[in-house]
Short mmCIF file of C-alpha atoms in Angstrom, two decimals:
data_model
loop_
_atom_site.label_atom_id
_atom_site.label_comp_id
_atom_site.label_asym_id
_atom_site.label_seq_id
_atom_site.Cartn_x
_atom_site.Cartn_y
_atom_site.Cartn_z
CA MET A 1 -12.30 -21.66 -27.67
CA LEU A 2 -10.13 -18.59 -27.23
CA THR A 3 -8.76 -18.77 -30.74
CA LEU A 4 -12.33 -19.12 -32.03
CA ARG A 5 -13.38 -15.98 -30.19
CA LEU A 6 -10.27 -14.18 -31.38
CA THR A 7 -10.91 -15.01 -35.03
CA ASN A 8 -14.53 -14.01 -34.58
CA TYR A 9 -13.40 -10.67 -33.18
CA LEU A 10 -10.90 -10.10 -35.99
CA HIS A 11 -13.41 -10.95 -38.70
CA GLY A 12 -16.26 -9.10 -37.07
CA THR A 13 -19.58 -10.69 -36.26
CA VAL A 14 -23.13 -9.86 -37.29
CA ARG A 15 -26.33 -10.76 -35.48
CA VAL A 16 -29.13 -11.41 -37.94
CA LYS A 17 -32.89 -11.82 -37.66
CA ILE A 18 -34.29 -14.47 -39.96
CA SER A 19 -38.02 -14.13 -40.55
CA GLY A 20 -40.03 -16.30 -42.92
CA ALA A 21 -42.04 -19.48 -43.13
CA ILE A 22 -39.20 -21.99 -42.80
CA PRO A 23 -36.07 -20.49 -41.22
CA GLU A 24 -34.68 -24.05 -40.86
CA ARG A 25 -34.27 -24.17 -44.60
CA PHE A 26 -32.03 -21.13 -44.53
CA ILE A 27 -29.99 -22.63 -41.70
CA ASN A 28 -29.48 -25.86 -43.62
CA LEU A 29 -28.45 -23.93 -46.72
CA CYS A 30 -25.86 -22.12 -44.62
CA LEU A 31 -24.63 -25.47 -43.39
CA ALA A 32 -24.26 -26.72 -46.96
CA ARG A 33 -22.20 -23.65 -47.87
CA GLY A 34 -20.01 -24.03 -44.82
CA ILE A 35 -21.25 -20.87 -43.16
CA PHE A 36 -20.68 -21.09 -39.45
CA LEU A 37 -23.66 -20.06 -37.32
CA TRP A 38 -23.91 -19.89 -33.57
CA GLY A 39 -26.13 -18.63 -30.82
CA ILE A 40 -29.28 -19.60 -32.70
CA ASN A 41 -32.46 -18.98 -30.75
CA LYS A 42 -36.09 -18.34 -31.45
CA HIS A 43 -38.01 -15.31 -30.36
CA ASN A 44 -41.61 -14.67 -31.45
CA ASP A 45 -41.41 -16.82 -34.62
CA ASP A 46 -38.19 -15.06 -35.66
CA VAL A 47 -34.91 -16.90 -35.50
CA TYR A 48 -31.83 -14.97 -34.46
CA ALA A 49 -28.34 -16.17 -35.25
CA SER A 50 -24.78 -14.88 -35.26
CA LEU A 51 -22.34 -15.24 -38.11
CA ARG A 52 -19.05 -13.80 -39.28
CA LEU A 53 -18.95 -10.64 -41.33
CA PRO A 54 -17.39 -12.21 -44.49
CA ASP A 55 -20.15 -14.85 -44.41
CA PHE A 56 -22.79 -12.16 -44.06
CA PHE A 57 -22.11 -10.96 -47.61
CA ARG A 58 -22.70 -14.49 -48.94
CA ILE A 59 -26.11 -15.17 -47.40
CA ARG A 60 -28.24 -12.86 -49.60
CA PRO A 61 -28.81 -15.47 -52.38
CA LEU A 62 -29.45 -18.15 -49.74
CA ALA A 63 -32.10 -16.00 -48.09
CA ARG A 64 -33.82 -15.40 -51.40
CA ARG A 65 -33.74 -19.10 -52.26
CA SER A 66 -35.23 -20.13 -48.91
CA HIS A 67 -37.85 -17.37 -49.06
CA ASN A 68 -36.71 -15.76 -45.84
CA ARG A 69 -35.99 -12.19 -44.97
CA VAL A 70 -32.61 -11.70 -43.33
CA GLU A 71 -31.97 -8.52 -41.44
CA ALA A 72 -28.90 -7.44 -39.53
CA VAL A 73 -29.77 -6.39 -35.97
CA GLY A 74 -26.36 -6.02 -34.37
CA HIS A 75 -22.66 -6.15 -34.98
CA ALA A 76 -19.43 -6.37 -33.07
CA GLY A 77 -15.76 -6.92 -33.65
CA PHE A 78 -12.63 -5.32 -34.95
CA PRO A 79 -13.82 -4.06 -38.38
CA PHE A 80 -16.59 -2.08 -36.71
CA THR A 81 -14.23 -0.72 -34.05
CA LEU A 82 -11.87 0.33 -36.80
CA LYS A 83 -14.68 2.13 -38.59
CA ARG A 84 -15.52 4.07 -35.43
CA VAL A 85 -11.89 4.91 -34.83
CA ARG A 86 -11.52 6.22 -38.39
CA ARG A 87 -14.25 8.70 -37.63
CA ARG A 88 -12.42 9.90 -34.47
CA LYS A 89 -8.89 10.42 -35.66
CA MET A 90 -7.94 12.84 -32.91
CA LEU A 91 -8.53 10.13 -30.32
CA VAL A 92 -5.84 8.00 -31.94
CA VAL A 93 -3.57 11.02 -32.26
CA GLY A 94 -4.10 11.71 -28.54
CA ALA A 95 -3.30 8.12 -27.59
CA VAL A 96 -0.14 8.15 -29.68
CA LEU A 97 0.88 11.52 -28.23
CA PHE A 98 0.28 10.17 -24.75
CA PHE A 99 2.74 7.35 -25.26
CA VAL A 100 5.25 9.61 -27.00
CA PHE A 101 5.16 12.09 -24.09
CA LEU A 102 5.29 9.31 -21.54
CA ASN A 103 8.38 7.97 -23.19
CA LEU A 104 10.02 11.39 -23.47
CA LEU A 105 9.27 12.35 -19.87
CA THR A 106 10.41 9.07 -18.35
CA ALA A 107 13.73 9.39 -20.19
CA ARG A 108 14.64 12.30 -17.91
CA ILE A 109 15.53 12.73 -14.25
CA TRP A 110 12.99 14.94 -12.49
CA PHE A 111 13.83 14.48 -8.83
CA VAL A 112 17.15 14.41 -7.04
CA ASP A 113 16.95 13.28 -3.42
CA VAL A 114 19.68 12.92 -0.84
CA SER A 115 19.82 10.47 2.04
CA GLY A 116 22.35 9.56 4.69
CA HIS A 117 23.68 13.08 5.29
CA LYS A 118 24.04 14.42 8.83
CA GLU A 119 26.45 17.35 8.99
CA VAL A 120 26.67 18.23 5.32
CA ALA A 121 23.66 20.20 4.07
CA ALA A 122 21.51 18.50 1.43
CA GLU A 123 21.74 21.64 -0.72
CA ARG A 124 25.52 21.32 -0.87
CA ILE A 125 25.24 17.71 -1.99
CA THR A 126 22.62 18.42 -4.65
CA GLY A 127 24.63 21.48 -5.67
CA ALA A 128 27.74 19.36 -6.15
CA ALA A 129 25.68 16.79 -8.07
CA ALA A 130 24.25 19.52 -10.31
CA ALA A 131 27.71 20.88 -10.99
CA HIS A 132 28.68 17.48 -12.35
CA GLY A 133 25.61 16.98 -14.49
CA LEU A 134 23.05 15.38 -12.18
CA ARG A 135 20.17 17.87 -11.95
CA PRO A 136 16.41 17.70 -12.45
CA GLY A 137 15.40 17.82 -16.09
CA ILE A 138 18.47 16.18 -17.57
CA ALA A 139 18.19 13.16 -19.85
CA LYS A 140 19.19 9.89 -18.19
CA ALA A 141 21.41 9.00 -21.14
CA ASP A 142 23.48 12.15 -20.63
CA VAL A 143 24.45 11.33 -17.05
CA ASP A 144 27.33 9.04 -16.23
CA LEU A 145 26.40 8.03 -12.70
CA LYS A 146 29.76 6.45 -11.90
CA ALA A 147 31.59 9.62 -12.97
CA VAL A 148 29.20 11.78 -10.93
CA GLU A 149 29.89 9.63 -7.86
CA LYS A 150 33.65 10.03 -8.33
CA GLU A 151 33.51 13.76 -8.95
CA MET A 152 31.27 14.33 -5.93
CA LEU A 153 33.69 12.48 -3.68
CA LEU A 154 36.44 14.81 -4.84
CA ALA A 155 34.27 17.92 -4.54
CA LEU A 156 33.06 17.15 -1.02
CA PRO A 157 35.96 15.94 1.11
CA GLU A 158 33.62 15.41 4.09
CA LEU A 159 32.08 12.43 2.36
CA ALA A 160 33.48 8.94 2.67
CA TRP A 161 31.26 7.32 0.04
CA VAL A 162 28.70 8.45 -2.54
CA GLY A 163 26.25 6.20 -4.36
CA VAL A 164 23.74 7.35 -6.97
CA ASN A 165 20.77 5.16 -7.86
CA LEU A 166 18.08 5.79 -10.40
CA THR A 167 14.55 4.60 -9.69
CA GLY A 168 12.32 5.73 -12.52
CA THR A 169 12.60 9.50 -12.81
CA ARG A 170 14.10 9.88 -9.34
CA ALA A 171 17.79 9.91 -8.57
CA LEU A 172 18.69 9.03 -5.01
CA ILE A 173 22.09 10.17 -3.83
CA GLU A 174 23.19 8.12 -0.83
CA VAL A 175 26.14 9.47 1.09
CA VAL A 176 28.20 8.32 4.04
CA GLU A 177 30.01 11.07 5.90
CA LYS A 178 33.48 10.78 7.34
CA THR A 179 33.54 10.77 11.12
CA LEU A 180 36.16 13.34 12.03
CA PRO A 181 37.63 13.40 15.55
CA LYS A 182 36.03 16.12 17.64
CA ALA A 183 38.17 19.10 18.56
CA GLY A 184 37.72 19.25 22.33
CA ASP A 185 37.65 22.43 24.38
CA LYS A 186 41.18 22.94 25.69
CA SER A 187 40.63 26.18 27.62
CA PRO A 188 41.36 26.05 31.37
CA ALA A 189 38.46 25.16 33.60
CA HIS A 190 37.48 24.26 37.15
CA ILE A 191 35.13 21.53 38.16
CA VAL A 192 32.37 22.79 40.45
CA ALA A 193 29.50 21.09 42.21
CA GLY A 194 26.27 20.88 40.28
CA LYS A 195 24.24 19.84 43.32
CA ASP A 196 24.35 19.95 47.11
CA GLY A 197 25.72 16.82 48.70
CA VAL A 198 28.31 15.00 50.78
CA ILE A 199 31.44 13.97 48.92
CA THR A 200 32.10 10.23 48.83
CA GLU A 201 34.84 10.05 46.22
CA VAL A 202 37.26 12.49 44.55
CA ILE A 203 39.55 11.42 41.70
CA ALA A 204 41.38 14.30 40.03
CA ILE A 205 42.77 13.42 36.62
CA ALA A 206 43.93 16.94 35.87
CA GLY A 207 44.05 19.79 38.34
CA GLN A 208 44.15 19.87 42.13
CA PRO A 209 41.36 18.47 44.28
CA ALA A 210 39.78 21.18 46.47
CA VAL A 211 37.57 18.90 48.58
CA LYS A 212 38.05 15.56 50.28
CA LYS A 213 35.81 12.65 51.18
CA GLY A 214 33.22 13.55 53.79
CA ASP A 215 33.05 17.25 52.92
CA THR A 216 29.67 18.84 52.54
CA VAL A 217 29.40 20.91 49.41
CA LYS A 218 26.85 23.34 48.11
CA ARG A 219 25.89 23.89 44.53
CA GLY A 220 28.60 25.99 42.86
CA ASP A 221 31.43 25.04 45.27
CA LEU A 222 34.83 24.39 43.73
CA LEU A 223 35.65 20.67 43.58
CA ILE A 224 38.76 20.41 41.41
CA LYS A 225 40.90 23.46 40.81
CA GLY A 226 42.15 24.10 37.31
CA PHE A 227 45.79 24.52 38.33
CA ALA A 228 48.64 22.29 37.40
CA ALA A 229 49.62 19.92 40.22
CA ASP A 230 52.42 21.14 42.50
CA PRO A 231 55.81 19.60 41.87
CA PRO A 232 56.85 16.99 44.43
CA PRO A 233 58.69 18.47 47.42
CA ALA A 234 62.46 18.46 47.05
CA ALA A 235 64.48 15.82 48.87
CA ARG A 236 66.44 16.94 51.86
CA ASP A 237 69.85 17.05 50.20
CA GLN A 238 68.67 18.77 47.02
CA THR A 239 68.27 22.45 46.37
CA PRO A 240 64.65 23.43 46.75
CA ILE A 241 62.79 24.10 43.53
CA ILE A 242 61.27 27.52 43.29
CA THR A 243 57.55 27.19 42.88
CA LEU A 244 56.28 29.40 40.11
CA PRO A 245 52.71 30.62 40.15
CA ALA A 246 50.70 27.58 39.11
CA SER A 247 49.64 27.60 35.48
CA TYR A 248 46.04 27.00 34.54
CA VAL A 249 44.87 23.63 33.18
CA ARG A 250 41.55 22.18 32.22
CA ALA A 251 40.49 20.26 35.31
CA ALA A 252 39.17 16.77 34.79
CA GLY A 253 38.10 14.11 37.22
CA ILE A 254 35.35 12.24 38.95
CA VAL A 255 33.61 13.65 42.02
CA LYS A 256 30.88 11.53 43.53
CA ALA A 257 28.62 12.64 46.31
CA ARG A 258 25.57 11.59 48.26
CA VAL A 259 22.64 13.64 47.13
CA TRP A 260 19.17 13.82 48.71
CA TYR A 261 15.99 14.39 46.86
CA GLU A 262 12.67 15.21 48.37
CA SER A 263 9.22 15.42 46.90
CA TYR A 264 5.58 15.40 47.90
CA GLY A 265 2.50 13.80 46.47
CA GLU A 266 -1.09 14.00 47.50
CA ALA A 267 -4.39 12.39 46.61
CA GLY A 268 -7.98 12.90 47.74
CA LEU A 269 -10.35 10.10 48.62
CA ALA A 270 -12.86 11.49 46.13
CA GLN A 271 -11.63 10.77 42.63
CA GLU A 272 -12.84 12.07 39.36
CA VAL A 273 -12.32 10.45 36.03
CA LEU A 274 -13.17 11.82 32.59
CA ARG A 275 -14.83 9.47 30.17
CA ARG A 276 -15.94 9.92 26.57
CA THR A 277 -19.72 9.79 26.18
CA GLY A 278 -19.52 8.71 22.57
CA ARG A 279 -21.08 11.89 21.27
CA LYS A 280 -18.78 13.77 18.97
CA ALA A 281 -18.70 16.65 16.53
CA VAL A 282 -16.47 16.64 13.48
CA ALA A 283 -15.02 19.68 11.75
CA VAL A 284 -13.26 19.25 8.44
CA SER A 285 -11.02 21.79 6.77
CA LEU A 286 -8.76 21.76 3.77
CA ARG A 287 -5.33 23.33 3.84
CA ALA A 288 -3.59 24.17 0.63
CA ASP A 289 -0.55 26.35 0.23
CA GLY A 290 -0.89 27.97 3.64
CA HIS A 291 -4.57 28.81 3.29
CA GLU A 292 -7.20 26.99 5.25
CA LEU A 293 -10.67 26.38 3.94
CA ALA A 294 -13.34 25.09 6.28
CA LEU A 295 -15.46 22.43 4.64
CA LYS A 296 -17.53 21.57 7.69
CA ARG A 297 -17.74 23.75 10.77
CA VAL A 298 -18.91 23.11 14.30
CA ALA A 299 -19.82 25.58 17.02
CA ASP A 300 -16.87 27.03 18.97
CA GLN A 301 -17.78 25.15 22.13
CA PRO A 302 -19.68 22.09 21.01
CA PHE A 303 -19.76 20.52 24.49
CA THR A 304 -19.15 21.79 28.01
CA ARG A 305 -16.26 19.40 28.47
CA PHE A 306 -14.50 17.88 25.53
CA GLU A 307 -11.18 16.76 24.19
CA THR A 308 -9.98 17.33 20.67
CA GLU A 309 -8.48 14.77 18.35
CA VAL A 310 -6.79 16.16 15.25
CA VAL A 311 -6.28 13.96 12.22
CA HIS A 312 -4.10 15.17 9.35
CA LYS A 313 -4.73 13.44 6.07
CA LYS A 314 -2.28 13.84 3.27
CA LEU A 315 -1.60 12.23 -0.03
CA SER A 316 1.48 10.48 1.16
CA GLY A 317 3.89 8.41 -0.76
CA GLY A 318 7.40 8.71 -2.00
CA ARG A 319 8.57 11.91 -3.45
CA ASN A 320 5.32 13.83 -3.05
CA SER A 321 5.50 13.65 0.73
CA ASN A 322 5.36 17.45 0.96
CA PHE A 323 2.28 17.58 -1.22
CA ALA A 324 0.61 20.96 -0.97
CA VAL A 325 -2.92 19.87 -0.07
CA GLU A 326 -3.91 18.26 3.21
CA SER A 327 -7.20 17.83 4.99
CA ILE A 328 -7.49 18.41 8.71
CA ILE A 329 -10.20 16.66 10.66
CA ASN A 330 -10.95 17.89 14.16
CA ILE A 331 -12.95 15.45 16.20
CA PHE A 332 -14.46 16.84 19.42
CA HIS A 333 -15.29 14.08 21.88
CA GLU A 334 -17.73 14.98 24.60
CA LEU A 335 -16.49 14.12 28.07
CA VAL A 336 -18.35 13.41 31.25
CA ALA A 337 -16.86 13.42 34.75
CA GLU A 338 -17.47 10.42 36.96
CA ARG A 339 -16.85 10.59 40.71
CA TYR A 340 -16.00 7.68 42.93
CA GLU A 341 -14.53 7.01 46.38
CA ILE A 342 -11.30 5.19 47.13
CA THR A 343 -9.87 3.85 50.38
CA VAL A 344 -7.06 5.52 52.33
CA GLU A 345 -4.61 2.81 51.21
CA GLN A 346 -5.41 3.38 47.56
CA ALA A 347 -5.08 7.13 48.00
CA ARG A 348 -1.71 6.63 49.64
CA ASP A 349 -0.54 4.50 46.73
CA ILE A 350 -1.62 7.16 44.27
CA ALA A 351 0.09 9.91 46.27
CA ARG A 352 3.25 7.83 46.53
CA GLY A 353 3.21 7.18 42.80
CA LYS A 354 2.90 10.89 42.08
CA ALA A 355 5.72 11.78 44.48
CA LEU A 356 8.03 9.12 43.04
CA ALA A 357 7.26 10.19 39.49
CA ALA A 358 8.10 13.79 40.44
CA VAL A 359 11.42 12.83 42.02
CA GLN A 360 12.34 10.41 39.23
CA ASP A 361 12.54 13.25 36.73
CA ARG A 362 15.24 14.98 38.77
CA ILE A 363 17.48 11.94 39.37
CA PRO A 364 20.03 11.61 36.55
CA GLU A 365 20.46 8.41 34.59
CA GLY A 366 23.72 7.17 36.13
CA ALA A 367 22.77 7.80 39.74
CA GLN A 368 22.88 4.90 42.19
CA VAL A 369 19.89 4.92 44.53
CA LEU A 370 20.81 4.07 48.11
CA THR A 371 17.59 4.48 50.04
CA ARG A 372 14.02 5.43 49.32
CA GLU A 373 11.94 6.53 52.25
CA VAL A 374 8.21 7.15 52.13
CA THR A 375 6.41 8.86 55.02
CA THR A 376 2.75 9.72 55.29
CA LEU A 377 2.19 13.23 56.58
CA GLN A 378 -0.61 14.30 58.87
CA THR A 379 -3.00 16.67 57.20
CA ALA A 380 -5.77 18.86 58.55
CA GLU A 381 -8.21 17.67 55.94
CA PRO A 382 -9.55 14.19 56.74
CA ARG A 383 -10.31 13.23 53.15
CA PHE A 384 -6.80 13.92 51.89
CA VAL A 385 -3.58 11.88 52.00
CA ARG A 386 -0.19 13.58 51.64
CA VAL A 387 3.00 11.61 51.22
CA LYS A 388 6.64 12.64 51.39
CA VAL A 389 9.32 10.72 49.53
CA MET A 390 13.03 10.95 50.36
CA VAL A 391 15.54 9.44 47.96
CA GLU A 392 19.24 9.21 48.66
CA THR A 393 21.63 8.60 45.79
CA VAL A 394 25.29 8.54 45.03
CA GLU A 395 26.07 10.33 41.82
CA GLU A 396 28.59 12.29 39.85
CA ILE A 397 28.09 15.97 40.66
CA GLY A 398 31.05 17.59 38.93
CA GLN A 399 30.41 20.23 36.30
CA THR A 400 33.08 21.79 34.13
CA MET A 401 33.19 25.59 34.35
CA ASN A 402 35.62 27.55 32.17
CA ILE A 403 37.92 29.99 33.93
CA ASN A 404 37.66 33.53 32.76
CA LEU A 405 41.29 34.60 32.57
CA GLN A 406 40.61 38.30 32.14
CA MET B 1 -28.72 -56.89 -49.47
CA GLN B 2 -27.92 -53.60 -47.84
CA ARG B 3 -28.54 -55.03 -44.43
CA ARG B 4 -26.10 -57.85 -45.07
CA ARG B 5 -23.45 -55.40 -46.24
CA LYS B 6 -23.95 -53.40 -43.09
CA GLY B 7 -23.60 -56.49 -40.93
CA ASN B 8 -20.35 -57.30 -42.62
CA LEU B 9 -19.05 -53.82 -42.16
CA GLN B 10 -19.94 -53.89 -38.48
CA ARG B 11 -18.10 -57.17 -38.06
CA LEU B 12 -15.10 -55.76 -39.86
CA ALA B 13 -15.16 -52.67 -37.65
CA GLY B 14 -15.24 -54.88 -34.57
CA LEU B 15 -12.37 -56.94 -35.91
CA LEU B 16 -10.15 -53.97 -36.69
CA GLU B 17 -11.22 -52.06 -33.56
CA ILE B 18 -12.31 -49.04 -35.58
CA PRO B 19 -15.06 -46.95 -33.94
CA ALA B 20 -18.41 -47.91 -35.38
CA ASP B 21 -19.57 -44.32 -35.92
CA ILE B 22 -16.89 -43.74 -38.56
CA VAL B 23 -17.48 -46.96 -40.44
CA LEU B 24 -21.27 -46.84 -40.35
CA ASP B 25 -21.76 -43.06 -40.65
CA LEU B 26 -23.64 -42.93 -37.33
CA PRO B 27 -24.12 -39.81 -35.25
CA ARG B 28 -22.21 -39.48 -31.99
CA ILE B 29 -24.31 -37.84 -29.32
CA THR B 30 -22.77 -36.41 -26.18
CA MET B 31 -24.82 -34.95 -23.34
CA LEU B 32 -23.68 -32.81 -20.47
CA GLY B 33 -26.38 -33.36 -17.89
CA ASN B 34 -29.52 -31.89 -19.35
CA LYS B 35 -27.81 -28.63 -20.23
CA GLN B 36 -25.95 -29.39 -23.42
CA LEU B 37 -26.40 -31.85 -26.22
CA LEU B 38 -23.67 -32.23 -28.82
CA VAL B 39 -24.53 -34.10 -32.02
CA GLU B 40 -21.66 -34.93 -34.34
CA ASN B 41 -22.10 -36.21 -37.87
CA HIS B 42 -25.56 -34.73 -38.39
CA LYS B 43 -27.23 -33.80 -41.69
CA GLY B 44 -28.92 -30.52 -40.78
CA ILE B 45 -32.03 -29.46 -38.91
CA ILE B 46 -35.61 -30.08 -39.93
CA GLU B 47 -37.45 -27.95 -37.42
CA TYR B 48 -36.41 -25.56 -34.73
CA THR B 49 -38.50 -23.95 -32.01
CA GLY B 50 -37.68 -23.08 -28.42
CA ALA B 51 -39.30 -26.30 -27.24
CA LEU B 52 -38.31 -28.76 -29.95
CA VAL B 53 -35.30 -29.31 -32.19
CA ARG B 54 -35.52 -31.94 -34.91
CA ILE B 55 -32.14 -32.95 -36.23
CA LYS B 56 -31.74 -34.85 -39.47
CA LEU B 57 -29.41 -37.84 -39.34
CA SER B 58 -28.08 -40.19 -42.01
CA GLN B 59 -30.93 -42.54 -41.11
CA GLY B 60 -33.98 -41.04 -39.50
CA GLU B 61 -34.03 -38.10 -37.18
CA LEU B 62 -33.44 -37.08 -33.58
CA ASN B 63 -36.13 -35.15 -31.73
CA VAL B 64 -34.91 -33.12 -28.79
CA ALA B 65 -37.64 -31.68 -26.60
CA GLY B 66 -37.04 -29.25 -23.78
CA ALA B 67 -37.37 -25.63 -22.72
CA GLU B 68 -35.54 -22.50 -23.94
CA LEU B 69 -33.55 -24.46 -26.47
CA THR B 70 -30.96 -22.58 -28.47
CA ILE B 71 -28.44 -23.82 -31.00
CA GLY B 72 -25.15 -22.67 -29.61
CA ASN B 73 -22.95 -23.85 -32.42
CA PHE B 74 -23.94 -24.94 -35.87
CA GLN B 75 -21.32 -26.36 -38.17
CA ALA B 76 -21.05 -29.07 -40.78
CA GLU B 77 -19.43 -31.47 -38.31
CA GLN B 78 -21.27 -30.73 -35.13
CA LEU B 79 -24.36 -29.17 -33.66
CA LEU B 80 -24.67 -28.00 -30.07
CA VAL B 81 -28.08 -27.67 -28.48
CA GLU B 82 -28.18 -25.68 -25.26
CA GLY B 83 -31.01 -25.14 -22.82
CA THR B 84 -32.93 -27.60 -20.64
CA VAL B 85 -33.35 -30.93 -22.39
CA THR B 86 -36.23 -33.04 -21.11
CA GLU B 87 -36.58 -35.71 -23.79
CA ILE B 88 -34.61 -37.25 -26.63
CA LYS B 89 -36.39 -39.40 -29.11
CA TYR B 90 -34.81 -41.42 -31.91
CA GLU B 91 -36.96 -41.94 -34.98
CA THR B 92 -35.93 -44.17 -37.84
#
C-alpha cells in the first residue's frame, strides 16, 4: 500500500470529473486499456475518479469514444510540486544555503567552557587553551585536542590533569587541580580565651601553659604562652645551665573549659497568625541587558498586609544560561491576621523553644552539653510567659593570637 | 455439451486440488463486514450510482446495493467497493 502511494506521488495524480450519459462506459474502456482508477464516487450525476498523470494524457480518445466529457478538477504529486518549485527558485537556493551554512557553522568551535577549577581562574585556563589553538571560532579539524591537553598541562603547573571534550560546537575543558600542602602561619603566637569559663583541661603542645585546671578565665585571658618551654632543672652534681630569655614560639594546644550560656524567650497567650486570603495581584516585568520594562503594573500597596513572591523566568539551558532576557513576576499575596488563644503550657513551650533556638546559635559545633536548665520567670503581665534557659557546656575555648614583636 | 465439459473440469479441479475459481473463471468475492466488498476476476461495471453498483462477471452480473457506495480501487484484476453494503444479489 505504501509503495502504491509512493508511485502515485512520484507519477502525480489527477482528479477528473466525468460527465455524460454513460460514465460506466468510460470506466470500462479505461479498464480495457489498463488505466488504473481509484476513489470513484458519484456526485450529482457526475462521476469523479482519480488516475495517474501519465494515464491522464491517454484518456482523451476514450472520452470521445464513450461520449463523455472529462475535466480535470484537481491534481497532486511530485510533478506538480516540482512545477511550483521551479517558479520559486530562490526558495530552493535559500534551503541549500541553509544547509551549507549549517554545515560550515557546525564545523567550528564557538564556545569554550571550563569546569572543575577551584583556585586557578577560568580566564587563565581558557587563555592557555587559546594560546595552544583552542579558541572560539576555530575549525574543529584544525585543533588537535590531545596536543592541547598536553600543552596546557605544561603551561599550567597547578593542574594535575586536563581533558578536552567536544560536544557539538562547544568545547568543555575539564581540569583537576593539584592539591598543594598549605603553608601554615609560623609566626609566634599565644593562645587566649575566646569565652569566659572554668578551665577543665589544659594540654600544651607548644608553649607554656599559663592556667591550670579549675581556674576561672575571662575572655581574652592568656591560656598558653608563646614561649619555648624551660629547660629541665639541672641535676645536683651538674653545673647549672644559664637560662636565656625564652624565645618566642607559636603556641599550640587544647584548652577546654566549662562555659555557661543564658537566654530568654517569651510568648503571649494571645497569638496571631498570618494567612493568605487567596487574593493576589501579579506584576510582570521584562529585564533585558540591565533595563527593566514593566509589562503589567500593580498599585504600590495593593493590600494592607501582603507578602511578595518573586519568580524569575529565564530561557535556561546549557551554554545560554546567562541569556540576556529574563522576565520577573512579582506575586503579591494578600494576608489576613487571625487571633487565637493558647494555654499557659503551650505558651511556655513556645517561649522555651524560642529561648533554646536563641542559645543554640551561640553554642559551637563541637561543644559537649552538660546540663540544660529551664526556669519560668514571674512576670507582671498575667497574659505573658517568660522563660529563662541556662546551658552548661564543655568546649574548646582557645584562640590563637599572634604576638606583635615590635 | 458445455455443461458436461464444465462438470468434467470441476471434477478435475477437485481431483488436483486446484482452486475452482481459477479453473472455472469464477469471481472471488471477499467482504469485510458491510464496509468493503472486493471482487476479483470481474469483467467491468455496467452501472454505477451511489446506491447501486452492477458488476459484470464472466457469467451474469453482481448487483451490490447500499448507501454512499464508492469504487475505491478499479483495476483489471480487482474491484473494491466501499461504503455501506446492504444487499448483494447474484444474477445469471
